[in-house]
Coordinates of C-alpha atoms and ligand atoms in Angstrom, one line a residue:
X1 CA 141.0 132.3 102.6
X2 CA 138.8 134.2 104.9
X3 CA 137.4 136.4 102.1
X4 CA 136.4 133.0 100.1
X5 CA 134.9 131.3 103.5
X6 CA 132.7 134.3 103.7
X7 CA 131.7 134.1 100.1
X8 CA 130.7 130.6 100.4
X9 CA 128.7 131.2 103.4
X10 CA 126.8 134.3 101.9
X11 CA 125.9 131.6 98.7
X12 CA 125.2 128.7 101.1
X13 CA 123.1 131.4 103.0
X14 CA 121.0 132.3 99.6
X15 CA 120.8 128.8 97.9
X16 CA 118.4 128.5 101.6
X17 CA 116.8 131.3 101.4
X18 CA 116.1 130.3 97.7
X19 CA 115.1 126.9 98.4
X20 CA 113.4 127.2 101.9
X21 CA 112.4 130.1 102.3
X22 CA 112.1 132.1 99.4
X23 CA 110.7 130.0 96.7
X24 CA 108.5 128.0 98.8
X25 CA 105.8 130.1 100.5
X26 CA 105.0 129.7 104.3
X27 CA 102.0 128.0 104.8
X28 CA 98.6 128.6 106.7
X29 CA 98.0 125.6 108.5
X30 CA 94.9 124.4 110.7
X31 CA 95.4 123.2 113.5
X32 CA 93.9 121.4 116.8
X33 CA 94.5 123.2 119.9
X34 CA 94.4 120.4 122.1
X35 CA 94.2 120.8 125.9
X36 CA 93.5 120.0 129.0
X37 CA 89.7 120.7 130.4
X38 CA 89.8 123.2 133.2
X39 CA 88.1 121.9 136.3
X40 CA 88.5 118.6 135.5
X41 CA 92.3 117.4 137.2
X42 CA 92.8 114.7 139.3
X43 CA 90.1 112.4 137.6
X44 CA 91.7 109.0 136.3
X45 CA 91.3 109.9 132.5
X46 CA 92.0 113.9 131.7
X47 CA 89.4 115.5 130.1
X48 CA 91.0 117.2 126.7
X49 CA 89.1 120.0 124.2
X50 CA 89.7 120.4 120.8
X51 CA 89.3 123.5 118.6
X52 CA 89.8 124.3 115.5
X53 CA 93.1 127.0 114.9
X54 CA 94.6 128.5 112.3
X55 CA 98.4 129.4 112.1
X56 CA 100.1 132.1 109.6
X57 CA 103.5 131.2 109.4
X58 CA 106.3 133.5 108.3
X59 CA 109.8 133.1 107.7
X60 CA 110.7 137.0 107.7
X61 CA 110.7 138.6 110.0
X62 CA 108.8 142.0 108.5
X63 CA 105.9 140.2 106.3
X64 CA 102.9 139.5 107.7
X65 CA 101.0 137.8 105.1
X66 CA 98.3 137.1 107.6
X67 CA 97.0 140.4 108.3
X68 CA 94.8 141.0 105.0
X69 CA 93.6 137.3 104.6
X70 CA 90.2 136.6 106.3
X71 CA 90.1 133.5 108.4
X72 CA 87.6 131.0 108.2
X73 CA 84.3 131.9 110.2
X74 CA 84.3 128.3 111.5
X75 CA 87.6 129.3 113.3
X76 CA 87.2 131.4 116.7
X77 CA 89.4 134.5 116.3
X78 CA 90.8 133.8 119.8
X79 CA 92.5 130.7 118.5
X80 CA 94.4 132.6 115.0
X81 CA 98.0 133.1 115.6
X82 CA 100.7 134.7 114.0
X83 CA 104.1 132.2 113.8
X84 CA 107.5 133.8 113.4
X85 CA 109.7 131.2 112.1
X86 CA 113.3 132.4 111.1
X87 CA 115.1 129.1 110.2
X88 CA 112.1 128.7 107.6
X89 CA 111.1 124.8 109.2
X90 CA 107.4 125.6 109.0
X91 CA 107.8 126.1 105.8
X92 CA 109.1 122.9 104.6
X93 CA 106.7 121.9 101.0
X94 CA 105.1 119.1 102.7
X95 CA 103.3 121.4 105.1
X96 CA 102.0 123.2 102.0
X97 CA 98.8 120.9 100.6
X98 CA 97.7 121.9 96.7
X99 CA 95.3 124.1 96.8
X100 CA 91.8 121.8 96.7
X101 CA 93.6 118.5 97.8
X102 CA 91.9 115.8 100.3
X103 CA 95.2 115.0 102.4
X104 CA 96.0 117.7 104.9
X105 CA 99.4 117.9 107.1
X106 CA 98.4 117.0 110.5
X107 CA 98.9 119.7 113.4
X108 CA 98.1 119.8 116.6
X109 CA 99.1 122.8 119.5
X110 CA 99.1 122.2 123.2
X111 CA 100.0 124.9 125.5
X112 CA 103.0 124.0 127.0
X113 CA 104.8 125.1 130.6
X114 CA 108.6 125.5 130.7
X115 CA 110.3 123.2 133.7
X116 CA 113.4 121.8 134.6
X117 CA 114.3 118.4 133.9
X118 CA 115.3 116.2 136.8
X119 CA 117.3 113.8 134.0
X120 CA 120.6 113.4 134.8
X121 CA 121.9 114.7 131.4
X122 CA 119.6 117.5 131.5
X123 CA 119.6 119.1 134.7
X124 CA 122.7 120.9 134.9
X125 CA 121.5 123.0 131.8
X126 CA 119.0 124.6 134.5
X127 CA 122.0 124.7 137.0
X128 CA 122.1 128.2 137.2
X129 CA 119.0 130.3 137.8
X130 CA 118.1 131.6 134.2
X131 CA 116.3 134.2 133.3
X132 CA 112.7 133.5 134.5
X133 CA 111.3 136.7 133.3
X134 CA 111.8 135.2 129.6
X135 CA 109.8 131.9 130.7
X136 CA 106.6 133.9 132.2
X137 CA 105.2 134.5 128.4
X138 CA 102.5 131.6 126.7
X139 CA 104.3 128.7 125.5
X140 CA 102.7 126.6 123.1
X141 CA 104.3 122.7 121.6
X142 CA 103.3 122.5 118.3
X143 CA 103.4 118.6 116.3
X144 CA 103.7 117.9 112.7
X145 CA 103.1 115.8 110.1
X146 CA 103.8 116.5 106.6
X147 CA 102.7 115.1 103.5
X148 CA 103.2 111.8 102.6
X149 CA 105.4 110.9 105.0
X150 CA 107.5 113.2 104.9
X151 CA 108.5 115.3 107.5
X152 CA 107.8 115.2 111.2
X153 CA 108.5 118.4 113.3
X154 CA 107.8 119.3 116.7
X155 CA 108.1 123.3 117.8
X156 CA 108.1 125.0 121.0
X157 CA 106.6 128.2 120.1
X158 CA 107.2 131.6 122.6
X159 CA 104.5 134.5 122.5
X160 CA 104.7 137.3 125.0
X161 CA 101.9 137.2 127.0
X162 CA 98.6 138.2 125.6
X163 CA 99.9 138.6 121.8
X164 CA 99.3 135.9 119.4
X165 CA 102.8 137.0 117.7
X166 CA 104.5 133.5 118.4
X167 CA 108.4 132.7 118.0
X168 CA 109.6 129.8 116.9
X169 CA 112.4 129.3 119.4
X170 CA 113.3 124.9 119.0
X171 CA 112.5 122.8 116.0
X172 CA 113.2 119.2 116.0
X173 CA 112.7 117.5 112.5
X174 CA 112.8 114.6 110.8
X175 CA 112.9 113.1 106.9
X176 CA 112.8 109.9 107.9
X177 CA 109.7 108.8 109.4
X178 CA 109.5 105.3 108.5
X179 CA 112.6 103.8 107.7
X180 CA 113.3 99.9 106.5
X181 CA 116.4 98.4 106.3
X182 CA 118.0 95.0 105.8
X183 CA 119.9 92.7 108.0
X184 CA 123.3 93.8 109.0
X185 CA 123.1 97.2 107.0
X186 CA 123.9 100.6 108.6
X187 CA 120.6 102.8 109.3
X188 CA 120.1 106.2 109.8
X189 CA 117.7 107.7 111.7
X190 CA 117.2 111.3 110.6
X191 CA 116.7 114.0 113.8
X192 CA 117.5 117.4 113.4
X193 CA 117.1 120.5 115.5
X194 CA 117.3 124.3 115.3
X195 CA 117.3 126.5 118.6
X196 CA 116.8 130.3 117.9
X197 CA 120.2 131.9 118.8
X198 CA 118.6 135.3 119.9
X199 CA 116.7 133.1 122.9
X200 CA 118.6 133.6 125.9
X201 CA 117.6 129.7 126.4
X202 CA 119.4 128.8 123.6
X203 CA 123.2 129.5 125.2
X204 CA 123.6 127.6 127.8
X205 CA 123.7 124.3 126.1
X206 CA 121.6 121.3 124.8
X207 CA 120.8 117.8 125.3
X208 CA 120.0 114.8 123.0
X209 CA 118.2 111.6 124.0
X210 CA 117.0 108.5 121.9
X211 CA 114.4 106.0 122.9
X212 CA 113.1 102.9 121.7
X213 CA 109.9 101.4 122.0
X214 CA 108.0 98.5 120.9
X215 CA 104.7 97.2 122.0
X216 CA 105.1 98.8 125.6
X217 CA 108.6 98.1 125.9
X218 CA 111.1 101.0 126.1
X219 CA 114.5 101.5 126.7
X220 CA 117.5 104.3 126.4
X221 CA 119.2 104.2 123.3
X222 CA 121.5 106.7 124.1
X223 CA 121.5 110.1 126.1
X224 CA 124.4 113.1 124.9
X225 CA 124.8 116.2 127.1
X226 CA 125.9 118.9 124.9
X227 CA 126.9 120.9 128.0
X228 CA 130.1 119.0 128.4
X229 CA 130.1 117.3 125.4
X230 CA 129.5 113.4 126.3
X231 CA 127.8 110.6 125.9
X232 CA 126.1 110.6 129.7
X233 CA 124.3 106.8 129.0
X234 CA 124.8 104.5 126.0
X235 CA 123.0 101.1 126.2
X236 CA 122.7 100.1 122.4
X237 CA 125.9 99.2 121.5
X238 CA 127.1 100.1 118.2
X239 CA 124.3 103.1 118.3
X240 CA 126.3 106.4 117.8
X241 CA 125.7 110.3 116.8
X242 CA 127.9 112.6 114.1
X243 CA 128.7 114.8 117.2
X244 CA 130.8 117.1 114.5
X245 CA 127.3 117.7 112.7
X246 CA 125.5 117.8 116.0
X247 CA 127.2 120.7 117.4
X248 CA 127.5 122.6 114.0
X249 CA 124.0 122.0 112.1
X250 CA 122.1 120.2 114.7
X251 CA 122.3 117.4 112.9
X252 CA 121.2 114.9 116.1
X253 CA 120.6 111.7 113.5
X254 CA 121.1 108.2 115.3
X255 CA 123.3 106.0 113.3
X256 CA 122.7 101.9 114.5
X257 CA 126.0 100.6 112.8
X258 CA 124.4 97.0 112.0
X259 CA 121.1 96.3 111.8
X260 CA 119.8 93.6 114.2
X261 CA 116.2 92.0 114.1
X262 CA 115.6 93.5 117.7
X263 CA 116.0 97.2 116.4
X264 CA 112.8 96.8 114.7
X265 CA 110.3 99.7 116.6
X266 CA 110.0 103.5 117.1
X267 CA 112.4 105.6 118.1
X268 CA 111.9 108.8 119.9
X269 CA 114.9 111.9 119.1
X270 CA 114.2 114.6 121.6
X271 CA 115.9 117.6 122.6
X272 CA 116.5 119.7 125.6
X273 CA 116.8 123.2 125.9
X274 CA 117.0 124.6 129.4
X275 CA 113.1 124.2 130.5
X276 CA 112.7 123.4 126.8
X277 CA 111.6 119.8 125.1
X278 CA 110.6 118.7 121.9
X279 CA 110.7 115.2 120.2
X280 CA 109.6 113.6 117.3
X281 CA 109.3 110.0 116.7
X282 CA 110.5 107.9 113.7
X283 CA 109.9 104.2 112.8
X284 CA 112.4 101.3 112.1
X285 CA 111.6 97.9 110.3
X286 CA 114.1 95.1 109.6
X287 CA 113.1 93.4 106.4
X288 CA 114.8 90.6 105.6
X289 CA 113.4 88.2 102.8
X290 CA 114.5 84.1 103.4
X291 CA 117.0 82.2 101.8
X292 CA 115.3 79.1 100.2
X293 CA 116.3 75.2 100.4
X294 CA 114.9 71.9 98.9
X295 CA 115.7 68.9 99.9
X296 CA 116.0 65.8 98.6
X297 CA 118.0 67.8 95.5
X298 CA 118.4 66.7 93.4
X299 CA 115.1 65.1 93.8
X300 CA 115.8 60.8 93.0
X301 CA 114.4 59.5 89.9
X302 CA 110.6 58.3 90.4
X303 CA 108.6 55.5 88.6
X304 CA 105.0 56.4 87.8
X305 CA 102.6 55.9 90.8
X306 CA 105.2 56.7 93.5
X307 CA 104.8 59.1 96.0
X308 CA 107.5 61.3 96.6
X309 CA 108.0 64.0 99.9
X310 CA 110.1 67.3 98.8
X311 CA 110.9 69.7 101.8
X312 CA 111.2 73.4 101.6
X313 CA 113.1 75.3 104.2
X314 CA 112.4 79.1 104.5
X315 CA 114.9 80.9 106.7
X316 CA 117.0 83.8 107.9
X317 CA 113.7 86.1 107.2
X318 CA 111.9 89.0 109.2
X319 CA 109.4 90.1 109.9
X320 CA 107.6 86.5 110.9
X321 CA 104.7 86.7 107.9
X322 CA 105.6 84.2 104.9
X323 CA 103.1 82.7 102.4
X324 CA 104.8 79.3 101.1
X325 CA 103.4 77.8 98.3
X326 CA 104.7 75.6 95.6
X327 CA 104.3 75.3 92.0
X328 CA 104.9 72.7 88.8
X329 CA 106.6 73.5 85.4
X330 CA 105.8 70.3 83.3
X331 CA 107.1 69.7 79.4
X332 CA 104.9 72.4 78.3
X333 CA 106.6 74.9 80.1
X334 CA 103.1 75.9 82.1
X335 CA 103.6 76.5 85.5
X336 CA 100.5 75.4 87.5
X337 CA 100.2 75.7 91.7
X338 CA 100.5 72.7 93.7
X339 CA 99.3 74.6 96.9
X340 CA 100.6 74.9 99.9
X341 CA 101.8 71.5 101.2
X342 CA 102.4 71.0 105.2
X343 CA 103.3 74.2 106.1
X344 CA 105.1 74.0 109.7
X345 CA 105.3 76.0 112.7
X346 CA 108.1 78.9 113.1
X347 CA 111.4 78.7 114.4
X348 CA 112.8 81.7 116.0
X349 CA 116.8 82.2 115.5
X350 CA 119.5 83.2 118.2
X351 CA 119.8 87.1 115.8
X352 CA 116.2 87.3 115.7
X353 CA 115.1 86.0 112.5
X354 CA 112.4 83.1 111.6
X355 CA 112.4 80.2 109.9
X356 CA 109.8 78.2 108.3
X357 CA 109.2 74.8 106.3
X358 CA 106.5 73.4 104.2
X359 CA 106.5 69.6 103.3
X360 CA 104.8 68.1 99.7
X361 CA 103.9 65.3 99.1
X362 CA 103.9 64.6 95.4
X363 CA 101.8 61.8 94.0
X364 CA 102.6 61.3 90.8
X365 CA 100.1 59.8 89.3
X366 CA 97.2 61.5 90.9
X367 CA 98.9 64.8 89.9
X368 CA 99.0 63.9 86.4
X369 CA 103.0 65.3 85.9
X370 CA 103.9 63.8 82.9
X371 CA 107.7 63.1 82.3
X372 CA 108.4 65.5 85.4
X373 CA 109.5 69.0 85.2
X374 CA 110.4 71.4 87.2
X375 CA 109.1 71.6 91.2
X376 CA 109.5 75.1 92.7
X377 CA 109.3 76.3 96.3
X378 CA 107.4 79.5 96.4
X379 CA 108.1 82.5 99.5
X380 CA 106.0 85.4 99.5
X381 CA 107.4 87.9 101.5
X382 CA 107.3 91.8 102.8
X383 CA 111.2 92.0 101.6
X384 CA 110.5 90.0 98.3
X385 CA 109.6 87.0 96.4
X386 CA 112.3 84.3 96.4
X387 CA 112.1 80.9 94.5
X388 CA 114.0 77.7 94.9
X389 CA 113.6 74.7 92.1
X390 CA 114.5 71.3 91.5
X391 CA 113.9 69.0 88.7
X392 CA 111.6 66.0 88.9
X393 CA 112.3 63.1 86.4
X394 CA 109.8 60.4 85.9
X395 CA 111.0 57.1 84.3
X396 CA 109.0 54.1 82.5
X397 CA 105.8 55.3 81.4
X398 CA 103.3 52.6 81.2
X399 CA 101.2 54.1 78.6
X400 CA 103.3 55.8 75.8
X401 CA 102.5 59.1 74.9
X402 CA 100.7 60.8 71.9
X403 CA 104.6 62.6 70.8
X404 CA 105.6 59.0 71.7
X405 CA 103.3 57.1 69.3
X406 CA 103.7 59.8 66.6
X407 CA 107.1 59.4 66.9
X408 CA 107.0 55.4 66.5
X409 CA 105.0 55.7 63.5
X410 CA 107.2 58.5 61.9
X411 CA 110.6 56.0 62.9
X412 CA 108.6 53.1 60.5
X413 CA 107.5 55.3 57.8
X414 CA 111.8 56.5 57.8
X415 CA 112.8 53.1 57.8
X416 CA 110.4 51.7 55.2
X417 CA 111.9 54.6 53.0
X418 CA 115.0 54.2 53.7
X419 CA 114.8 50.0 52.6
X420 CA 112.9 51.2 49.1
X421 CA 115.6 53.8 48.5
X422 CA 118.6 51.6 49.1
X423 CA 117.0 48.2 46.9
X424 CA 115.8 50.9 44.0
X425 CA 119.9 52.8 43.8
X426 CA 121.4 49.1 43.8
X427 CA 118.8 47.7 41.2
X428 CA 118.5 50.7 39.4
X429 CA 122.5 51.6 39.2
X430 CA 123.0 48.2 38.4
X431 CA 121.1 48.4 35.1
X432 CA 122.6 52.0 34.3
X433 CA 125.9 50.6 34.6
X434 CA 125.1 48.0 31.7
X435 CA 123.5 51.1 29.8
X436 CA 127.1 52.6 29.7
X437 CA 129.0 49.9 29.0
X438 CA 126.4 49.3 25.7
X439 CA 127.5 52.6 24.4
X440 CA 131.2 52.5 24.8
X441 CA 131.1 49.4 23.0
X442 CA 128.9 50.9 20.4
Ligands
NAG1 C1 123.6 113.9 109.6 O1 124.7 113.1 109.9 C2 124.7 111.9 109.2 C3 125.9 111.1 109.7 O2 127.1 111.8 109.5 C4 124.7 112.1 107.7 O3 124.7 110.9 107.0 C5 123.5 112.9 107.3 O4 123.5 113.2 105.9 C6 123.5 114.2 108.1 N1 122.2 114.9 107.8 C7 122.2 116.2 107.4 C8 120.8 116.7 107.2 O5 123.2 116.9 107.3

């Protein structure tokens, strides 16, 4: 049992290394160092400089594929370092641009100073005096953002002081950086986090916090204290973490178990080492698309020359923008627009969600609709298109139509045939019949 555990392991340890590591080489990544202007504190805005850097990453520990490459002379060699990765993070694809292409990962590095959190979930993992000799080193906090959307990671990088040999020592991650989701559905927010186990940091324990905000409004999702294992603050209900996966893999993903209208915003995963943080942030929309109604339907029967008002009810849809238009299908099976009709204000719903109506008016003689057709109610929307029809039936035509006249005329021409058919078989059988009875007799 053991034997096979170990066996399993040892593959599940070189499928990684042959799909993260391995395969996919480390990339070179340039970078802003961002930071703060010396001389300038205490002013209302904080002066910031930006320089160009240039980052070697490594997964191994031995390589250093930097050393022979030349940097770019637009770089300063000051701002060149050398990043020691081991859980291979840095190296996911979508920090690796083609050679030649436009888009570039986004990176940015701030130094960054190691202090104790005065949170209430976070605190006691500075409770006893750790070893501050590790913490006098240069700390940088590096953020990503990978290709295409991919990947969002945020690294607190250790160097001791005066090299530009850097450690990776926590990684937060995450896949999902914009996430949609309809009503009512279960969303996952993907967070992830690696803390290097050879840190003395990383064995005293961890924290997890979520955050929402949207347009200047922020709240606690939930806050977990790894120390003791609990949930020190929940204030989302139904909001949850796979503490099993957490405390295994790092797997710190929020799970909302229903989605609600109001969930709609970002949401900021961050994680606490002692004197440690890093966070990355991932957005949440709720699409919903409407549900549809006409009414009158079925539509009454009209008479040329009235005017008749249809009404289209949008509702149960978010976000708030919806085009409503509506459209005409006559005989010919053309559809043609009728516009837009009276669209109304919005009405917002107790869960969250909009509604919206549009009135027509539909004159049918000035519309030219024929014998009627088919009226649809058309919603454009970010989570689809949806229609609603009815049929319209006009009555008593006071000019006939062409198919009308045609037919009249083709109804005569039947009946005139059908008169000379029948008077020619009785005439003509009658003198047949006399034929026949000549020749028997004969
Ligand atoms: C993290 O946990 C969630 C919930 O259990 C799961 O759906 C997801 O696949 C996990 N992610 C990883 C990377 O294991």
């Amino acid at each position: 049992m053991t034997d096979f555990s170990t066996i399993y392991k040892l593959s599940l340890v070189a499928a990684f290394c042959f799909t993260q590591a391995c395969s996919s080489s480390c990339p070179v990544l340039e970078c802003w160092f961002v930071q703060e202007k010396a001389g300038r504190r205490g002013g209302l805005t904080t002066a910031t400089s930006q320089e160009k850097s240039l980052l070697y990453i490594r997964a191994d520990a031995h390589s250093h594929s930097g050393d022979s490459q030349q940097a770019p002379s637009d770089i300063n060699p000051d701002r060149v370092y050398f990043v020691h990765d081991p859980a291979a993070t840095l190296c996911h694809r979508s920090l690796n641009a083609p050679e030649g292409s436009i888009e570039k990962p986004h990176c940015e590095i701030n130094p960054f100073f190691p202090h104790p959190s005065s949170l209430k979930w976070v605190a006691p993992l500075t409770d006893s005096a750790l070893s501050p000799t590790y913490l006098q080193a240069d700390w940088f906090s590096t953020a990503f953002q990978g290709l295409n959307g991919q990947l969002v990671l945020s690294s607190i990088m250790r160097a001791p002081t005066a090299t530009k040999e850097h450690n990776v020592i926590l990684s937060v991650t995450s896949k999902t950086v914009s996430v949609q989701s309809r009503l009512g559905e279960p969303v996952l927010l993907d967070c992830g986090f690696w803390a290097d186990p050879s840190s003395p940091l990383s064995n005293s324990g961890f924290a997890v916090e979520w955050r929402y905000q949207f347009r200047g409004d922020g709240r606690l999702v939930l806050a977990y204290d790894g120390r003791t294992d609990r949930l020190a603050d929940t204030q989302e209900e139904g909001a949850t973490l796979d503490f099993e996966g957490l405390h295994k893999k790092g797997n710190a993903s929020l799970i909302l178990q229903e989605a609600k209208v109001r969930h709609t915003g970002m949401y900021i995963c961050t994680v606490y080492l002692p004197y440690l943080v890093a966070q990355v942030a991932v957005e949440l929309e709720i699409v919903e698309p409407p549900s549809l109604s006409i009414h009158p339907s079925p539509l009454p029967l009209v008479v040329p020359g009235q005017t008749l008002t249809v009404h289209c009810e949008a509702s149960g849809f978010a976000p708030l923008s919806l085009d409503l238009s509506w459209e005409f299908k006559g005989a010919d099976g053309k559809s043609r627009p009728l516009g837009t009709g009276s669209v109304t204000g919005h009405r917002q719903a107790w869960d969250g969600t909009y509604s919206q109506s549009t009135r027509l008016e539909l004159d049918t003689t000035a519309l030219d609709l024929g014998r009627g057709g088919e009226v649809t109610c058309v919603a454009v929307h970010l989570g689809g298109t949806r229609r609603a029809s009815v049929t319209l039936n006009i009555i008593g035509f006071s000019t006939p139509s062409i198919e009308d006249s045609m037919a009249m005329v083709g109804v005569a021409l039947v009946l005139y045939g059908l008169i000379k058919f029948i008077s020619w078989t009785f005439i003509g059988s009658g003198s047949e019949e006399a034929d026949k009875q000549d020749k028997k007799i004969n």
